[in-house]
Tab-separated table of C-alpha atoms in Angstrom:
chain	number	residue	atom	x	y	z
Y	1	UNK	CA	0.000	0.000	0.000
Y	2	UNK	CA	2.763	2.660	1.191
Y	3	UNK	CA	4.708	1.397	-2.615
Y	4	UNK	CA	1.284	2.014	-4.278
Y	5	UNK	CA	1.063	5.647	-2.280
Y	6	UNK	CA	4.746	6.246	-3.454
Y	7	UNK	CA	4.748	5.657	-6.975
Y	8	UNK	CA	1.375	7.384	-7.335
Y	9	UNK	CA	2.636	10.281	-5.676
Y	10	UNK	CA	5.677	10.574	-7.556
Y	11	UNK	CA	3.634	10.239	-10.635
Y	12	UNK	CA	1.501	13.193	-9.882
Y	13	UNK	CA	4.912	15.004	-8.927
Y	14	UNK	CA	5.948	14.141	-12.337
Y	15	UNK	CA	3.214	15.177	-14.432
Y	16	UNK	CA	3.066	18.728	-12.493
Y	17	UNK	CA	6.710	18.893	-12.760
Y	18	UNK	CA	6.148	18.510	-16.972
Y	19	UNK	CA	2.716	20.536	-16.927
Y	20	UNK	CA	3.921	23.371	-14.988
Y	21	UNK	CA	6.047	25.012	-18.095
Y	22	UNK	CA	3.658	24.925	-20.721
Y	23	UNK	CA	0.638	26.191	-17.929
Y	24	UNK	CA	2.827	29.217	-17.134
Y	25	UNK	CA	3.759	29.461	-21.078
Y	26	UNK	CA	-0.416	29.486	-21.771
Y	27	UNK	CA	-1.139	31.825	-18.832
Y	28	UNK	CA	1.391	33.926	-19.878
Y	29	UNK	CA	1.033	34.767	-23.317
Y	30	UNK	CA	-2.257	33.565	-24.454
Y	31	UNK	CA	-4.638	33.807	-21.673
Y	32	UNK	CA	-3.529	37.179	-19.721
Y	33	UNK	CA	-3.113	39.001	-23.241
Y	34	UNK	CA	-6.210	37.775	-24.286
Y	35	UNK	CA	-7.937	38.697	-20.810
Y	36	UNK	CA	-6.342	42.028	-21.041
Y	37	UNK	CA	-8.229	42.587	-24.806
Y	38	UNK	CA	-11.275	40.894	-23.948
Y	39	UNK	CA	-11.218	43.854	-21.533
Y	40	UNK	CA	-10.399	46.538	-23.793
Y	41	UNK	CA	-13.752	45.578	-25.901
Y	42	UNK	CA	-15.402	47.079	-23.106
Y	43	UNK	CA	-13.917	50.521	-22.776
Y	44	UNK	CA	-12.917	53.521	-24.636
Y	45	UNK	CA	-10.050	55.188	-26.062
Y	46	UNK	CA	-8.463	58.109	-24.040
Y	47	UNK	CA	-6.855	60.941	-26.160
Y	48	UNK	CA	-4.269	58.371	-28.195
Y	49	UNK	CA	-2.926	55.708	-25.636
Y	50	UNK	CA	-4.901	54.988	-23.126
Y	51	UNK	CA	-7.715	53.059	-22.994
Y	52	UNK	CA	-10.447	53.034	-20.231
Y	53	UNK	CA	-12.647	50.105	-19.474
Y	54	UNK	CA	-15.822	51.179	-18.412
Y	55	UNK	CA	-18.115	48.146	-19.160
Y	56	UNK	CA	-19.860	49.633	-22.048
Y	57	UNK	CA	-21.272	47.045	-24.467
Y	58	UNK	CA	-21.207	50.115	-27.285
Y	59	UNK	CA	-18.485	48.410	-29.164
Y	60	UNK	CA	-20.222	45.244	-29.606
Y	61	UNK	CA	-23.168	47.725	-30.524
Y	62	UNK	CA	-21.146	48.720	-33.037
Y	63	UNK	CA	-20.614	45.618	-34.840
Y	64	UNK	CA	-23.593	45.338	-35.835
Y	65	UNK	CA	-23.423	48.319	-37.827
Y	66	UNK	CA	-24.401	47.231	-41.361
Y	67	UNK	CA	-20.683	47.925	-42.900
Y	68	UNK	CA	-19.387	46.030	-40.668
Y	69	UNK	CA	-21.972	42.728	-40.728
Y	70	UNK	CA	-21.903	42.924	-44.820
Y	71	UNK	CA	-17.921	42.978	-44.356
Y	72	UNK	CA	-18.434	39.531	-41.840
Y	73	UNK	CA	-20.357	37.822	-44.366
Y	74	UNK	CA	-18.440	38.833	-47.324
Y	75	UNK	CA	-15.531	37.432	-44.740
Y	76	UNK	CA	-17.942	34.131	-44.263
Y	77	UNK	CA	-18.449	33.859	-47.995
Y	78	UNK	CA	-15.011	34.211	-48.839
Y	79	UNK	CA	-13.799	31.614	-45.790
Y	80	UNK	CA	-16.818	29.109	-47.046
Y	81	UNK	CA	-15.635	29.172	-50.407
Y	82	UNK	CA	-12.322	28.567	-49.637
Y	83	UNK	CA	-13.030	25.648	-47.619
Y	84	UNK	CA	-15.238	24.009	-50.418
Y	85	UNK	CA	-12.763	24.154	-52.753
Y	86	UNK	CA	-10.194	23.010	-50.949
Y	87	UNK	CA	-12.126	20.210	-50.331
Y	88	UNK	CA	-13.114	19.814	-53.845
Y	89	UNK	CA	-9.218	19.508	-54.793
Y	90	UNK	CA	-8.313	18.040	-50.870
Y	91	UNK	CA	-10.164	14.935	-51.026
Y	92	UNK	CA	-8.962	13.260	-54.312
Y	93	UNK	CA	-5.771	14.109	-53.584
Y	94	UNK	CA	-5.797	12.637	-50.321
Y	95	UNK	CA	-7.324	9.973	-51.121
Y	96	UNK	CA	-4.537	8.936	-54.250
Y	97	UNK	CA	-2.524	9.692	-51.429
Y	98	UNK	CA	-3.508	7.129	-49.688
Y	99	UNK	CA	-3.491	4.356	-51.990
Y	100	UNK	CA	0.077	5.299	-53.839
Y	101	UNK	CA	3.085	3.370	-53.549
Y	102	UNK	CA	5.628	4.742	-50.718
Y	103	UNK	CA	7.596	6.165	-53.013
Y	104	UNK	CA	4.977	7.805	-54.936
Y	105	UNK	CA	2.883	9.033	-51.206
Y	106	UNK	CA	6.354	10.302	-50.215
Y	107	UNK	CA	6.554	12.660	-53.361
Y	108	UNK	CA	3.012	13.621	-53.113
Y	109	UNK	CA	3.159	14.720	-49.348
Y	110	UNK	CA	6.231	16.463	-50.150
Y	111	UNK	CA	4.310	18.410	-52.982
Y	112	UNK	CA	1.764	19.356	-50.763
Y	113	UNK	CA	4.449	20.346	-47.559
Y	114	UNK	CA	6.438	22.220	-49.923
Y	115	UNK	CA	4.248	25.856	-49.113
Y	116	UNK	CA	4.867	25.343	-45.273
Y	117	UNK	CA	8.872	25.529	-46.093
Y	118	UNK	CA	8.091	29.304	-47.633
Y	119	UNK	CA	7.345	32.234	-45.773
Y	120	UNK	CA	3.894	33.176	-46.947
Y	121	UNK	CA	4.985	36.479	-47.384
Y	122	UNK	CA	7.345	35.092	-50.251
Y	123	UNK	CA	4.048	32.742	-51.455
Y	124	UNK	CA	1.962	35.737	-51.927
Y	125	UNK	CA	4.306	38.014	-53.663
Y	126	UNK	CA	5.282	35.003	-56.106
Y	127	UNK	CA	1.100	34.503	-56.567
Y	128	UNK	CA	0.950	38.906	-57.596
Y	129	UNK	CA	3.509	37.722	-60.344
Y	130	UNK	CA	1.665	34.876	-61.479
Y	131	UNK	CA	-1.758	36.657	-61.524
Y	132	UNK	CA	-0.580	40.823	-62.580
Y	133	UNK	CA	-2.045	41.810	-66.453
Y	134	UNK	CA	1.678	41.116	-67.237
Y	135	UNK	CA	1.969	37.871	-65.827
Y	136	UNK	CA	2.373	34.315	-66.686
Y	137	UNK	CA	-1.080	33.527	-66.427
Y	138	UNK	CA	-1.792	36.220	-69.211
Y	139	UNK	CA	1.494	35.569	-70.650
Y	140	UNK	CA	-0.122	31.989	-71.827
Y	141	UNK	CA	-3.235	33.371	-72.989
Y	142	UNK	CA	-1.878	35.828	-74.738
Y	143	UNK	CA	0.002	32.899	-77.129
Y	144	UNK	CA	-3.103	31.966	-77.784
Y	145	UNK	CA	-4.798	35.407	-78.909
Y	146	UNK	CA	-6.719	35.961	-75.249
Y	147	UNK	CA	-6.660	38.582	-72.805
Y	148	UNK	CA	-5.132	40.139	-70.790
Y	149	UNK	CA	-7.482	39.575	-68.347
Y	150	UNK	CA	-7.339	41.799	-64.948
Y	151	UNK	CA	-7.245	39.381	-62.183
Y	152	UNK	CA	-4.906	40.728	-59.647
Y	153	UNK	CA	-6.768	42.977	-56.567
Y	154	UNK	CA	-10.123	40.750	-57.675
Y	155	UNK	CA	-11.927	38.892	-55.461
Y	156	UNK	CA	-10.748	35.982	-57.738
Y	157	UNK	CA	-7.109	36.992	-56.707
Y	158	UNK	CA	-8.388	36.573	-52.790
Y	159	UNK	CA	-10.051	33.047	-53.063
Y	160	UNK	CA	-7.380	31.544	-54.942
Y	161	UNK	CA	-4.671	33.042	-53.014
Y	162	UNK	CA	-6.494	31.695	-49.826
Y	163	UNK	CA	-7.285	27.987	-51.566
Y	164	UNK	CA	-3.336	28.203	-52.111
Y	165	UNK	CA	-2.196	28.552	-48.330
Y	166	UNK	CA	-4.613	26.805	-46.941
Y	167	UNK	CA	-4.750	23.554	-48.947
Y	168	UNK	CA	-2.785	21.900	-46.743
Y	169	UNK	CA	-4.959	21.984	-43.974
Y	170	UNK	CA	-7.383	19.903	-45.434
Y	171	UNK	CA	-5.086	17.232	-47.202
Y	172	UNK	CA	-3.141	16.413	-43.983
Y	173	UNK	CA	-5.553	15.762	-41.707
Y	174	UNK	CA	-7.538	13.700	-44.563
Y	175	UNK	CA	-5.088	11.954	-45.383
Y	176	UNK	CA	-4.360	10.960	-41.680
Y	177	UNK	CA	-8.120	9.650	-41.744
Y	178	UNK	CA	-8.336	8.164	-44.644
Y	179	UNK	CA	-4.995	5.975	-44.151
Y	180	UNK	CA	-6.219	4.562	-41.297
Y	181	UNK	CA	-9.244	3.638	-42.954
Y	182	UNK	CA	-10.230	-0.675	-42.719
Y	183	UNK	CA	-9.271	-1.181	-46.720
Y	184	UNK	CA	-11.743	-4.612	-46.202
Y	185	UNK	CA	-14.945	-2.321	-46.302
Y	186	UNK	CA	-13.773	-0.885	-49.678
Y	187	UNK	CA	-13.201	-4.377	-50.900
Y	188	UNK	CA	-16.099	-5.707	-49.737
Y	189	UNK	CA	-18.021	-2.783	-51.665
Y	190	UNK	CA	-15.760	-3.582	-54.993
Y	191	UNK	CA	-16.635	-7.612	-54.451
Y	192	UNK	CA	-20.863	-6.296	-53.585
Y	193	UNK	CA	-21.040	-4.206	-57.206
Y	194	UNK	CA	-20.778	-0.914	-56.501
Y	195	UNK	CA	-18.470	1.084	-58.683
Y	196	UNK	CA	-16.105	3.175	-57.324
Y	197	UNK	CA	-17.877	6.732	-57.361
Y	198	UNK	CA	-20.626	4.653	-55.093
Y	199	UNK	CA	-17.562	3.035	-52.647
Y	200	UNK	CA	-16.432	6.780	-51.867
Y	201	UNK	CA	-19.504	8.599	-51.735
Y	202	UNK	CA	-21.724	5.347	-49.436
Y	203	UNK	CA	-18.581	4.117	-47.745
Y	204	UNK	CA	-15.756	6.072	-47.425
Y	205	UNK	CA	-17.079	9.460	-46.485
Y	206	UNK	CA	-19.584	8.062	-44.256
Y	207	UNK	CA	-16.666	6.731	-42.531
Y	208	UNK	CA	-14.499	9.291	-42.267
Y	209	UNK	CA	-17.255	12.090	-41.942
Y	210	UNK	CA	-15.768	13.188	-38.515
Y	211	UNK	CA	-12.114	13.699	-40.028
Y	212	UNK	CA	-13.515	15.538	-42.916
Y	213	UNK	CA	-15.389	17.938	-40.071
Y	214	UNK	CA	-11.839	18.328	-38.472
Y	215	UNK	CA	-10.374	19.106	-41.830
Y	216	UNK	CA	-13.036	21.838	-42.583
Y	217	UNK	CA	-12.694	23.255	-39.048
Y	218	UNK	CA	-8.703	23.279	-39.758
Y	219	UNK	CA	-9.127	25.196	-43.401
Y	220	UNK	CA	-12.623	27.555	-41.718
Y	221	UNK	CA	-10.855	28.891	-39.361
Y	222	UNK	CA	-7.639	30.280	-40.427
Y	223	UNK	CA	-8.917	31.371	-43.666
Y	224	UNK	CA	-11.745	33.418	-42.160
Y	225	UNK	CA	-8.945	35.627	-40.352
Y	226	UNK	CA	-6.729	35.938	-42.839
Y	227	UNK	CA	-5.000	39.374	-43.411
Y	228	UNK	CA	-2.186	39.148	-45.610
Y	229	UNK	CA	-3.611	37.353	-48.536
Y	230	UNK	CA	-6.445	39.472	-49.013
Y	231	UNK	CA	-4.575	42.343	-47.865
Y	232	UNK	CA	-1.931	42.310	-50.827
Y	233	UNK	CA	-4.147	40.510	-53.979
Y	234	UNK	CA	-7.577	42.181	-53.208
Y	235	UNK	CA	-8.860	45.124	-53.923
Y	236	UNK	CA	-11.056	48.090	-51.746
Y	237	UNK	CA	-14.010	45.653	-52.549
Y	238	UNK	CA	-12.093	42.334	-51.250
Y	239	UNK	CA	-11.394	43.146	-47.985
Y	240	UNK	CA	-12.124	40.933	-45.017
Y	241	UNK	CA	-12.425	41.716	-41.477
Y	242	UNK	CA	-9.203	40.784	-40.434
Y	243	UNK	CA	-7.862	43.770	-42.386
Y	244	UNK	CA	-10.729	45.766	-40.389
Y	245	UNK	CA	-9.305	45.056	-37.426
Y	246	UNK	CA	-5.842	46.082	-38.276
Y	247	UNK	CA	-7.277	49.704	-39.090
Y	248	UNK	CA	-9.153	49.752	-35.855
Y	249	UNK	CA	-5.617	48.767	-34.388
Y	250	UNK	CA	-2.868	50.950	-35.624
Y	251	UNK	CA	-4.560	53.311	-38.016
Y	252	UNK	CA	-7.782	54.438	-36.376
Y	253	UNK	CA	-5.839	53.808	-32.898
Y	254	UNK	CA	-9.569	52.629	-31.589
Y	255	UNK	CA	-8.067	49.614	-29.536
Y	256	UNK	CA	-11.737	48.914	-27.596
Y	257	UNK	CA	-13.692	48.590	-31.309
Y	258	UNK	CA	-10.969	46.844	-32.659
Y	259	UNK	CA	-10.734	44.642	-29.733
Y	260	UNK	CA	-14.760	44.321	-29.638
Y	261	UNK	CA	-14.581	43.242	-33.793
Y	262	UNK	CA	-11.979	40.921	-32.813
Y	263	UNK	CA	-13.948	38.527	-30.231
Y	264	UNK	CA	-16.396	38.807	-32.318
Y	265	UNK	CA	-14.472	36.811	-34.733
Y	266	UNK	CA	-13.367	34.199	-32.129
Y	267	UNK	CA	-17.196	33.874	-30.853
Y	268	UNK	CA	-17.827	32.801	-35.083
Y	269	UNK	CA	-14.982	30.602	-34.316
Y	270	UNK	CA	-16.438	28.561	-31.742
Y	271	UNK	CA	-20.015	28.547	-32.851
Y	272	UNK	CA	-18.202	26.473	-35.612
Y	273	UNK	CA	-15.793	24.332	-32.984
Y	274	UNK	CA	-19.675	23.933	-31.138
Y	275	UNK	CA	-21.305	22.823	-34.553
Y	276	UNK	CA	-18.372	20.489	-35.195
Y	277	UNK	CA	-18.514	19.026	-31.891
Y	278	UNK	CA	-23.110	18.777	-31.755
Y	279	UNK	CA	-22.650	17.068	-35.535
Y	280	UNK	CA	-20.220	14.738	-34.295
Y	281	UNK	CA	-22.627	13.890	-31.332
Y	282	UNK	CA	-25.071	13.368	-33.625
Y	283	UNK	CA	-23.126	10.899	-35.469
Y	284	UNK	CA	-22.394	8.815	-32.354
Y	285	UNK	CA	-26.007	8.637	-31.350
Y	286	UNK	CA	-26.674	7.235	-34.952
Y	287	UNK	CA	-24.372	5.063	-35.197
Y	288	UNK	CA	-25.598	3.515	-31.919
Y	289	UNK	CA	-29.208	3.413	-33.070
């Protein structure tokens, strides 16, 4: 009994011992700074420094200004269509991932890492050569007696600069689901007579619905507050609110609104971590029925 005392002790110790860095780390420098602007949403600004919180809810008020609610659904639209067609182009790949030889899988995942080994600064510049009236896009239709057609600062520009960095966030973490999918169910679909189209679309997806959630989550989320990449290839009508609340930040120097717009951001963001997590509930109490 004393052993049993001692080793679980000296567990506990341990785990403390290895949780204590990372807890300060978090405290630190995610949840005090974050405290410290959640805060700031309720106050006002004080000639150009200071900020007073007061408890006023008149920045949230704000929000809902129409400007700023058609700029959070343009944002929405913008993040939505991202995510779909990074899906679109995700999946497939993921899934030839998935059943490629080792030394074709290795190639493909390198393809797809490649991006995360450039600074995204770098990415988007490279995409403004690609996509300007004198670039290689119109370069190539112009051989062919088309264009030039104006593409850069376009809301075109934005979505396929944001498909572009955040592909990868959908083919990872599908291909992480979809290579631990049980093969035998596929087979047994194959050896039952339905094509292939029918396999993926009754079997596989059903499957790996939750880790296609996760993967939409992982690609939502980043994309709907992304600055740079609509910053530098859209134009005055492309805008999303993450530029917004960069303005409110060092431009406008109106910390409490800009603060305010920002939580408002992270409250979309886990209305979407809640409607992965109900839909996945959902799923389980199927399943079980």
């Amino acid at each position: 009994m004393t052993t049993a005392r001692g080793i679980s002790g000296g567990s506990r110790a341990a785990f403390w011992t290895v949780f204590a860095i990372p807890a300060v780390w978090m405290l630190a420098f995610f949840v005090v700074p974050l405290s410290i602007i959640w805060a700031y949403s309720f106050g006002r600004t004080l000639g150009l420094t200071e900020v007073v919180v007061t408890g006023t809810p008149d920045n949230y008020a704000r929000v809902f200004d129409p400007v700023y609610l058609y700029i959070f659904a343009k944002s929405l639209v913008f993040a939505g269509a991202t995510t779909a067609i990074c899906l679109i182009i995700g999946f497939p790949y993921a899934l030839v991932m998935t059943f490629a030889s080792t030394r074709a899988k290795i190639l493909l995942l390198l393809a797809i890492m490649l991006p995360f080994w450039t600074n995204l600064l770098v990415r988007t510049y490279a995409l403004m050569a690609v996509m300007r009236t004198e670039g290689w896009v119109n370069e190539a239709f112009g051989v062919i007696g088309l264009g030039p057609f104006e593409m850069l600062h376009t809301n075109f520009a934005v979505v396929t600069g944001l498909v572009y960095v955040h592909l990868p966030f959908i083919v990872l973490p599908l291909f992480s689901t979809l290579d631990r999918l049980d093969r035998s169910l596929i087979e047994a679909s194959l050896d039952l007579g339905a094509g292939h189209l029918r396999t993926i679309f009754q079997v596989v997806i059903p499957v790996v619905w939750p880790g296609i959630l996760s993967a939409v989550l992982l690609c939502f989320i980043p994309a709907l507050g992304s600055y740079l990449t609509p910053d530098l290839l859209g134009g005055p009508d492309s805008q999303m609110i993450a530029s917004v609340i960069e303005r409110q930040f060092k431009r406008a120097n109106d910390w409490p609104f800009g603060a305010a717009l920002s939580f408002m951001l992270m409250y979309l963001t886990l209305a979407a971590m809640a409607w992965r997590a109900l839909a996945e509930r959902r799923a389980a109490v199927r399943d079980l029925r």
